[in-house]
Amino acid sequence: MRIDLHSHSSCSDGTDPPAVLVAKAAAAGVDVLGLTDHDTFAGWDEARGAAERAGIGLVVGAEVSCRLGGKSVHMLAYLPDPTDPELVATLRRVRDGRNARVPVILERLRANGIELTPEDVAAQSSAATSLGRPHVADALVARGYATDRRDAFDRWLSEGRSAYVTRYAPGPAEVIHRVLAAGGAPVLAHPRGRASRKILTDEVIGELAEAGLAGVEVDHHDHSPEVRKELRALAADLDLAALGSSDHHGAGKTDHDLGCYTTDESEFARLLDRARGAAERSGRTTPAPYLPKGI
Ligand code: AMP
Ligand code: ZN
Ligand code: FE
Ligand code: FE
């Protein structure tokens, strides 16, 4: 059983529409796919139809942008009620902040002699419900200012570079609370990758576990073998599900092929257990995982 619980479609900053993403996952031998677009549930329905046609499992979710101690932290939210008013409002606030910062980024780029229009960015984000730096990066590539997304981030868009602009993001404890109240299972995405590595110490992850965190991503492209070992032990200590996922973005990110990292069946069962518990306690109507092959 190949279980890959973290992927992005063109509803956020992946490059394939949800149905294409699901079909590609099936072709890549993935048995269960998690759809976790940034800060939106917009791809769920299309992905579900495609999963039924392809006969593969689907777990719907989102990757919610958070910030702690000035560092960006990502929280995966699996199987929450997508109509929960508080959660919907939180995601809308995050998306509004994303969209509002794009003109400021373009302003900063202009100060660096780079002429990029809102239309250039829109051309790279046809299906997206909100804009991210990856769309600006793609526009920079399309205009010949950068060779690929990574190059554009390294030159201008990463934290600390000249066109970096911050945006609204809630704290991870607040998001855990919102996700649980919406009947979903919150999981820390790549806690020791990029910027969040410095802030998400064992102690902080312990506090988030107390707050109701259900799992932690262990096997991920941005984690070294040593980091994975540490996180696996921490997850066992804190009774958290230990996940492994590709964080696939289509053509938007290399080294993130569908199914390149996977989650053990026993850890997946643990995650579903936690989601079921949260759903019962919340009293909300939550989406069921679609598992045509059982687990
Ligand atoms: P944003 O949502 O606008 O804050 O941008 C975050 C997205 O940009 C996430 O999908 C990241 O994986 C991606 N990202 C962040 N840093 C880099 C980088 N150095 N190269 C490529 N993608 C990146
Ligand atoms: Zn992304
Ligand atoms: Fe992420
Ligand atoms: Fe992601």
CSV table of C-alpha atoms and ligand atoms in Angstrom, one decimal:
chain,number,residue,atom,x,y,z
A,1,MET,CA,0.0,0.0,0.0
A,2,ARG,CA,1.5,3.3,-1.1
A,3,ILE,CA,0.1,6.2,0.9
A,4,ASP,CA,1.2,9.8,0.0
A,5,LEU,CA,-0.7,12.3,2.1
A,6,HIS,CA,0.6,15.7,1.0
A,7,SER,CA,0.2,17.1,-2.5
A,8,HIS,CA,-0.7,20.4,-4.3
A,9,SER,CA,-2.9,21.0,-7.3
A,10,SER,CA,-3.3,24.2,-9.4
A,11,CYS,CA,-5.9,25.3,-6.8
A,12,SER,CA,-2.8,26.5,-5.0
A,13,ASP,CA,0.8,26.4,-6.3
A,14,GLY,CA,0.9,22.9,-7.9
A,15,THR,CA,0.8,22.9,-11.7
A,16,ASP,CA,-1.8,20.1,-12.4
A,17,PRO,CA,-5.6,20.5,-11.9
A,18,PRO,CA,-6.9,18.3,-9.1
A,19,ALA,CA,-8.3,15.6,-11.5
A,20,VAL,CA,-5.0,15.4,-13.4
A,21,LEU,CA,-3.0,15.2,-10.1
A,22,VAL,CA,-5.2,12.3,-9.0
A,23,ALA,CA,-4.8,10.5,-12.3
A,24,LYS,CA,-1.1,10.9,-12.2
A,25,ALA,CA,-1.0,9.6,-8.6
A,26,ALA,CA,-2.8,6.5,-9.8
A,27,ALA,CA,-0.4,6.0,-12.7
A,28,ALA,CA,2.5,6.4,-10.3
A,29,GLY,CA,1.2,3.5,-8.2
A,30,VAL,CA,-0.1,5.6,-5.3
A,31,ASP,CA,-3.0,3.8,-3.5
A,32,VAL,CA,-4.1,6.7,-1.3
A,33,LEU,CA,-3.4,10.4,-2.1
A,34,GLY,CA,-3.8,13.3,0.3
A,35,LEU,CA,-4.8,16.6,-1.4
A,36,THR,CA,-3.5,19.5,0.7
A,37,ASP,CA,-3.6,22.7,-1.2
A,38,HIS,CA,-2.3,25.8,0.6
A,39,ASP,CA,-5.2,27.5,2.6
A,40,THR,CA,-8.0,26.3,0.4
A,41,PHE,CA,-10.5,23.3,0.0
A,42,ALA,CA,-11.3,24.4,-3.6
A,43,GLY,CA,-9.9,21.2,-5.2
A,44,TRP,CA,-11.8,18.6,-3.1
A,45,ASP,CA,-14.8,17.9,-5.3
A,46,GLU,CA,-12.9,17.6,-8.5
A,47,ALA,CA,-10.3,15.4,-6.9
A,48,ARG,CA,-13.0,13.1,-5.4
A,49,GLY,CA,-14.6,12.5,-8.8
A,50,ALA,CA,-11.2,11.7,-10.3
A,51,ALA,CA,-10.4,9.3,-7.4
A,52,GLU,CA,-13.7,7.4,-8.0
A,53,ARG,CA,-12.8,7.1,-11.7
A,54,ALA,CA,-9.2,6.0,-11.1
A,55,GLY,CA,-10.1,3.7,-8.2
A,56,ILE,CA,-7.6,5.2,-5.8
A,57,GLY,CA,-8.0,6.4,-2.2
A,58,LEU,CA,-8.3,10.1,-1.4
A,59,VAL,CA,-7.9,12.0,1.9
A,60,VAL,CA,-8.9,15.6,1.6
A,61,GLY,CA,-7.2,18.4,3.6
A,62,ALA,CA,-5.3,21.6,3.3
A,63,GLU,CA,-1.9,23.0,4.3
A,64,VAL,CA,-2.6,26.0,6.5
A,65,SER,CA,0.0,28.8,6.7
A,66,CYS,CA,1.0,29.6,10.3
A,67,ARG,CA,3.7,31.8,11.9
A,68,LEU,CA,5.6,31.3,15.1
A,69,GLY,CA,8.4,33.5,16.4
A,70,GLY,CA,8.5,35.2,13.0
A,71,LYS,CA,9.1,31.9,11.2
A,72,SER,CA,6.8,30.3,8.7
A,73,VAL,CA,5.2,27.0,9.9
A,74,HIS,CA,2.8,24.8,7.9
A,75,MET,CA,0.0,22.8,9.4
A,76,LEU,CA,-1.7,20.1,7.5
A,77,ALA,CA,-5.4,19.8,8.3
A,78,TYR,CA,-7.0,16.4,7.3
A,79,LEU,CA,-10.7,15.8,6.9
A,80,PRO,CA,-12.1,18.9,8.6
A,81,ASP,CA,-15.7,20.1,8.0
A,82,PRO,CA,-15.1,22.5,5.1
A,83,THR,CA,-18.1,24.6,6.1
A,84,ASP,CA,-16.9,25.2,9.7
A,85,PRO,CA,-17.4,29.0,9.9
A,86,GLU,CA,-14.3,29.7,12.1
A,87,LEU,CA,-12.0,27.6,10.0
A,88,VAL,CA,-13.4,29.1,6.8
A,89,ALA,CA,-12.9,32.6,8.2
A,90,THR,CA,-9.3,31.8,9.2
A,91,LEU,CA,-8.4,30.5,5.7
A,92,ARG,CA,-10.1,33.5,4.0
A,93,ARG,CA,-8.0,35.8,6.1
A,94,VAL,CA,-4.8,34.0,5.1
A,95,ARG,CA,-5.8,34.0,1.4
A,96,ASP,CA,-6.6,37.7,1.6
A,97,GLY,CA,-3.2,38.4,3.1
A,98,ARG,CA,-1.6,36.4,0.3
A,99,ASN,CA,-3.3,38.3,-2.4
A,100,ALA,CA,-2.8,41.7,-0.9
A,101,ARG,CA,1.0,41.3,-0.7
A,102,VAL,CA,1.5,40.5,-4.4
A,103,PRO,CA,1.3,44.2,-5.5
A,104,VAL,CA,3.9,45.0,-2.8
A,105,ILE,CA,6.2,42.3,-4.1
A,106,LEU,CA,5.9,43.7,-7.6
A,107,GLU,CA,6.7,47.1,-6.2
A,108,ARG,CA,9.9,45.8,-4.6
A,109,LEU,CA,10.8,44.0,-7.8
A,110,ARG,CA,10.4,47.2,-9.7
A,111,ALA,CA,12.8,48.9,-7.3
A,112,ASN,CA,15.3,46.2,-8.5
A,113,GLY,CA,14.7,47.1,-12.1
A,114,ILE,CA,12.3,44.2,-12.8
A,115,GLU,CA,9.1,45.0,-14.7
A,116,LEU,CA,6.4,42.4,-13.8
A,117,THR,CA,2.7,43.1,-14.1
A,118,PRO,CA,-0.2,41.7,-12.1
A,119,GLU,CA,-1.3,40.1,-15.4
A,120,ASP,CA,2.1,38.3,-15.6
A,121,VAL,CA,1.4,36.7,-12.3
A,122,ALA,CA,-2.3,36.0,-13.0
A,123,ALA,CA,-1.1,34.1,-16.2
A,124,GLN,CA,0.7,31.7,-13.9
A,125,SER,CA,-2.1,31.1,-11.5
A,126,SER,CA,-5.2,30.4,-13.5
A,127,ALA,CA,-7.1,28.0,-11.1
A,128,ALA,CA,-5.6,29.3,-7.8
A,129,THR,CA,-7.9,30.8,-5.2
A,130,SER,CA,-5.0,32.8,-3.8
A,131,LEU,CA,-1.6,33.8,-5.0
A,132,GLY,CA,1.7,32.6,-3.6
A,133,ARG,CA,5.3,33.5,-4.1
A,134,PRO,CA,5.6,30.5,-6.4
A,135,HIS,CA,3.3,32.2,-8.9
A,136,VAL,CA,5.5,35.3,-8.9
A,137,ALA,CA,8.5,33.0,-9.3
A,138,ASP,CA,6.9,31.4,-12.3
A,139,ALA,CA,6.2,34.8,-13.8
A,140,LEU,CA,9.8,35.8,-13.3
A,141,VAL,CA,10.8,32.6,-15.1
A,142,ALA,CA,8.4,33.3,-17.9
A,143,ARG,CA,9.8,36.8,-18.4
A,144,GLY,CA,13.4,35.4,-18.4
A,145,TYR,CA,14.5,37.0,-15.1
A,146,ALA,CA,15.1,33.6,-13.4
A,147,THR,CA,15.9,30.0,-14.6
A,148,ASP,CA,13.4,28.2,-12.3
A,149,ARG,CA,11.3,28.7,-9.1
A,150,ARG,CA,14.2,28.0,-6.8
A,151,ASP,CA,16.4,30.6,-8.6
A,152,ALA,CA,13.7,33.2,-8.3
A,153,PHE,CA,13.3,32.5,-4.6
A,154,ASP,CA,17.1,32.5,-4.0
A,155,ARG,CA,17.5,35.9,-5.8
A,156,TRP,CA,14.4,37.8,-4.6
A,157,LEU,CA,11.6,36.0,-2.9
A,158,SER,CA,12.9,34.0,0.1
A,159,GLU,CA,12.8,35.5,3.6
A,160,GLY,CA,15.7,38.0,3.8
A,161,ARG,CA,15.8,38.8,0.0
A,162,SER,CA,14.9,42.2,-1.4
A,163,ALA,CA,11.4,41.4,-2.6
A,164,TYR,CA,10.3,39.4,0.4
A,165,VAL,CA,7.0,40.6,1.9
A,166,THR,CA,5.4,39.2,5.0
A,167,ARG,CA,1.7,38.4,5.3
A,168,TYR,CA,-0.9,37.5,7.9
A,169,ALA,CA,-0.6,34.0,9.4
A,170,PRO,CA,-2.2,32.6,12.6
A,171,GLY,CA,-0.2,30.8,15.3
A,172,PRO,CA,0.0,27.0,15.1
A,173,ALA,CA,-1.8,26.5,18.4
A,174,GLU,CA,-4.7,28.6,17.2
A,175,VAL,CA,-4.8,26.5,13.9
A,176,ILE,CA,-4.7,23.2,15.9
A,177,HIS,CA,-7.7,24.5,17.9
A,178,ARG,CA,-9.6,25.5,14.8
A,179,VAL,CA,-8.9,22.3,13.0
A,180,LEU,CA,-10.0,20.1,16.0
A,181,ALA,CA,-13.1,22.2,16.4
A,182,ALA,CA,-13.9,21.6,12.8
A,183,GLY,CA,-13.5,17.8,13.4
A,184,GLY,CA,-10.2,17.4,11.5
A,185,ALA,CA,-6.7,16.1,12.3
A,186,PRO,CA,-3.9,18.6,12.5
A,187,VAL,CA,-0.4,17.5,11.5
A,188,LEU,CA,2.8,19.5,11.4
A,189,ALA,CA,4.2,19.6,7.9
A,190,HIS,CA,8.0,19.4,7.5
A,191,PRO,CA,8.7,20.9,10.9
A,192,ARG,CA,12.5,20.7,10.5
A,193,GLY,CA,12.7,21.9,6.9
A,194,ARG,CA,13.6,25.5,6.0
A,195,ALA,CA,12.8,28.3,8.5
A,196,SER,CA,10.6,26.4,10.9
A,197,ARG,CA,13.6,24.2,11.9
A,198,LYS,CA,14.8,26.9,14.3
A,199,ILE,CA,11.6,27.5,16.1
A,200,LEU,CA,10.0,24.0,16.2
A,201,THR,CA,12.1,22.5,19.0
A,202,ASP,CA,11.2,19.2,20.7
A,203,GLU,CA,9.8,21.3,23.5
A,204,VAL,CA,7.5,23.4,21.2
A,205,ILE,CA,6.3,20.3,19.4
A,206,GLY,CA,5.6,18.8,22.8
A,207,GLU,CA,3.4,21.9,23.6
A,208,LEU,CA,1.6,21.5,20.3
A,209,ALA,CA,1.0,17.8,21.1
A,210,GLU,CA,-0.6,18.9,24.3
A,211,ALA,CA,-2.8,21.3,22.3
A,212,GLY,CA,-4.1,18.3,20.3
A,213,LEU,CA,-1.6,17.9,17.4
A,214,ALA,CA,-2.4,14.5,15.8
A,215,GLY,CA,0.8,13.8,13.8
A,216,VAL,CA,4.1,15.1,12.4
A,217,GLU,CA,5.6,14.7,9.0
A,218,VAL,CA,8.8,12.7,9.3
A,219,ASP,CA,9.8,11.5,5.9
A,220,HIS,CA,10.0,14.6,3.7
A,221,HIS,CA,12.4,15.9,1.1
A,222,ASP,CA,13.5,18.8,3.3
A,223,HIS,CA,14.5,16.5,6.2
A,224,SER,CA,18.0,14.8,6.4
A,225,PRO,CA,18.2,11.2,7.5
A,226,GLU,CA,19.4,12.3,11.0
A,227,VAL,CA,16.4,14.7,11.3
A,228,ARG,CA,14.0,11.9,10.3
A,229,LYS,CA,15.5,9.7,13.0
A,230,GLU,CA,15.0,12.4,15.7
A,231,LEU,CA,11.5,13.2,14.6
A,232,ARG,CA,10.5,9.5,14.5
A,233,ALA,CA,11.6,9.1,18.1
A,234,LEU,CA,9.9,12.3,19.1
A,235,ALA,CA,6.6,11.2,17.4
A,236,ALA,CA,6.8,7.9,19.3
A,237,ASP,CA,7.4,9.7,22.6
A,238,LEU,CA,4.5,12.1,22.1
A,239,ASP,CA,2.1,9.5,20.7
A,240,LEU,CA,1.9,11.3,17.3
A,241,ALA,CA,1.3,9.7,13.9
A,242,ALA,CA,4.5,9.8,11.9
A,243,LEU,CA,3.8,10.6,8.3
A,244,GLY,CA,5.9,10.4,5.1
A,245,SER,CA,4.8,12.3,2.0
A,246,SER,CA,6.0,13.7,-1.4
A,247,ASP,CA,4.7,17.3,-1.0
A,248,HIS,CA,4.3,17.1,-4.8
A,249,HIS,CA,3.8,20.4,-6.7
A,250,GLY,CA,3.7,19.0,-10.3
A,251,ALA,CA,6.3,20.7,-12.5
A,252,GLY,CA,6.6,23.4,-9.8
A,253,LYS,CA,9.2,21.5,-7.7
A,254,THR,CA,11.7,18.9,-8.7
A,255,ASP,CA,12.6,16.1,-6.3
A,256,HIS,CA,9.0,15.8,-5.1
A,257,ASP,CA,7.7,13.0,-7.3
A,258,LEU,CA,4.4,11.5,-6.3
A,259,GLY,CA,4.9,8.6,-3.9
A,260,CYS,CA,8.6,9.4,-3.4
A,261,TYR,CA,7.9,9.3,0.4
A,262,THR,CA,5.0,7.3,1.9
A,263,THR,CA,3.2,6.8,5.2
A,264,ASP,CA,3.1,3.3,6.8
A,265,GLU,CA,-0.4,1.7,7.0
A,266,SER,CA,-0.2,1.6,10.8
A,267,GLU,CA,0.6,5.3,11.0
A,268,PHE,CA,-2.2,6.1,8.5
A,269,ALA,CA,-4.6,4.1,10.6
A,270,ARG,CA,-3.5,6.1,13.7
A,271,LEU,CA,-4.1,9.4,11.8
A,272,LEU,CA,-7.6,8.2,10.7
A,273,ASP,CA,-8.3,7.3,14.3
A,274,ARG,CA,-7.4,10.7,15.5
A,275,ALA,CA,-9.5,12.3,12.8
A,276,ARG,CA,-12.5,10.1,13.8
A,277,GLY,CA,-12.1,11.1,17.5
A,278,ALA,CA,-11.9,14.8,16.6
A,279,ALA,CA,-15.0,14.5,14.3
A,280,GLU,CA,-17.0,12.9,17.1
A,281,ARG,CA,-16.0,15.4,19.8
A,282,SER,CA,-16.6,18.4,17.4
A,283,GLY,CA,-20.1,17.2,16.5
A,284,ARG,CA,-19.5,18.5,13.0
A,285,THR,CA,-20.2,16.7,9.7
A,286,THR,CA,-16.8,15.8,8.3
A,287,PRO,CA,-15.8,14.2,5.0
A,288,ALA,CA,-15.0,10.5,5.1
A,289,PRO,CA,-11.7,9.3,3.6
A,290,TYR,CA,-12.4,7.7,0.3
A,291,LEU,CA,-10.8,4.2,0.5
A,292,PRO,CA,-12.0,1.9,-2.3
A,293,LYS,CA,-9.3,-0.7,-1.6
A,294,GLY,CA,-9.8,-0.6,2.2
A,295,ILE,CA,-6.7,-0.1,4.3
B,1,AMP,P1,4.0,31.5,0.0
B,1,AMP,O1,2.8,30.6,0.1
B,1,AMP,O2,3.7,32.6,-1.0
B,1,AMP,O3,4.5,32.0,1.3
B,1,AMP,O4,5.1,30.6,-0.6
B,1,AMP,C1,5.4,29.4,0.0
B,1,AMP,C2,5.6,28.4,-1.1
B,1,AMP,O5,6.8,28.6,-1.8
B,1,AMP,C3,5.6,26.9,-0.6
B,1,AMP,O6,5.0,26.1,-1.5
B,1,AMP,C4,7.1,26.7,-0.6
B,1,AMP,O7,7.3,25.3,-0.8
B,1,AMP,C5,7.6,27.5,-1.8
B,1,AMP,N1,9.0,27.8,-1.5
B,1,AMP,C6,9.5,28.4,-0.4
B,1,AMP,N2,10.8,28.6,-0.6
B,1,AMP,C7,11.2,28.1,-1.8
B,1,AMP,C8,12.4,28.0,-2.5
B,1,AMP,N3,13.6,28.4,-2.0
B,1,AMP,N4,12.4,27.4,-3.7
B,1,AMP,C9,11.2,26.9,-4.2
B,1,AMP,N5,10.0,27.0,-3.6
B,1,AMP,C10,10.0,27.6,-2.4
B,2,ZN,ZN,3.4,25.0,-2.1
B,3,FE,FE,4.7,23.4,3.2
B,4,FE,FE,3.1,21.5,0.8
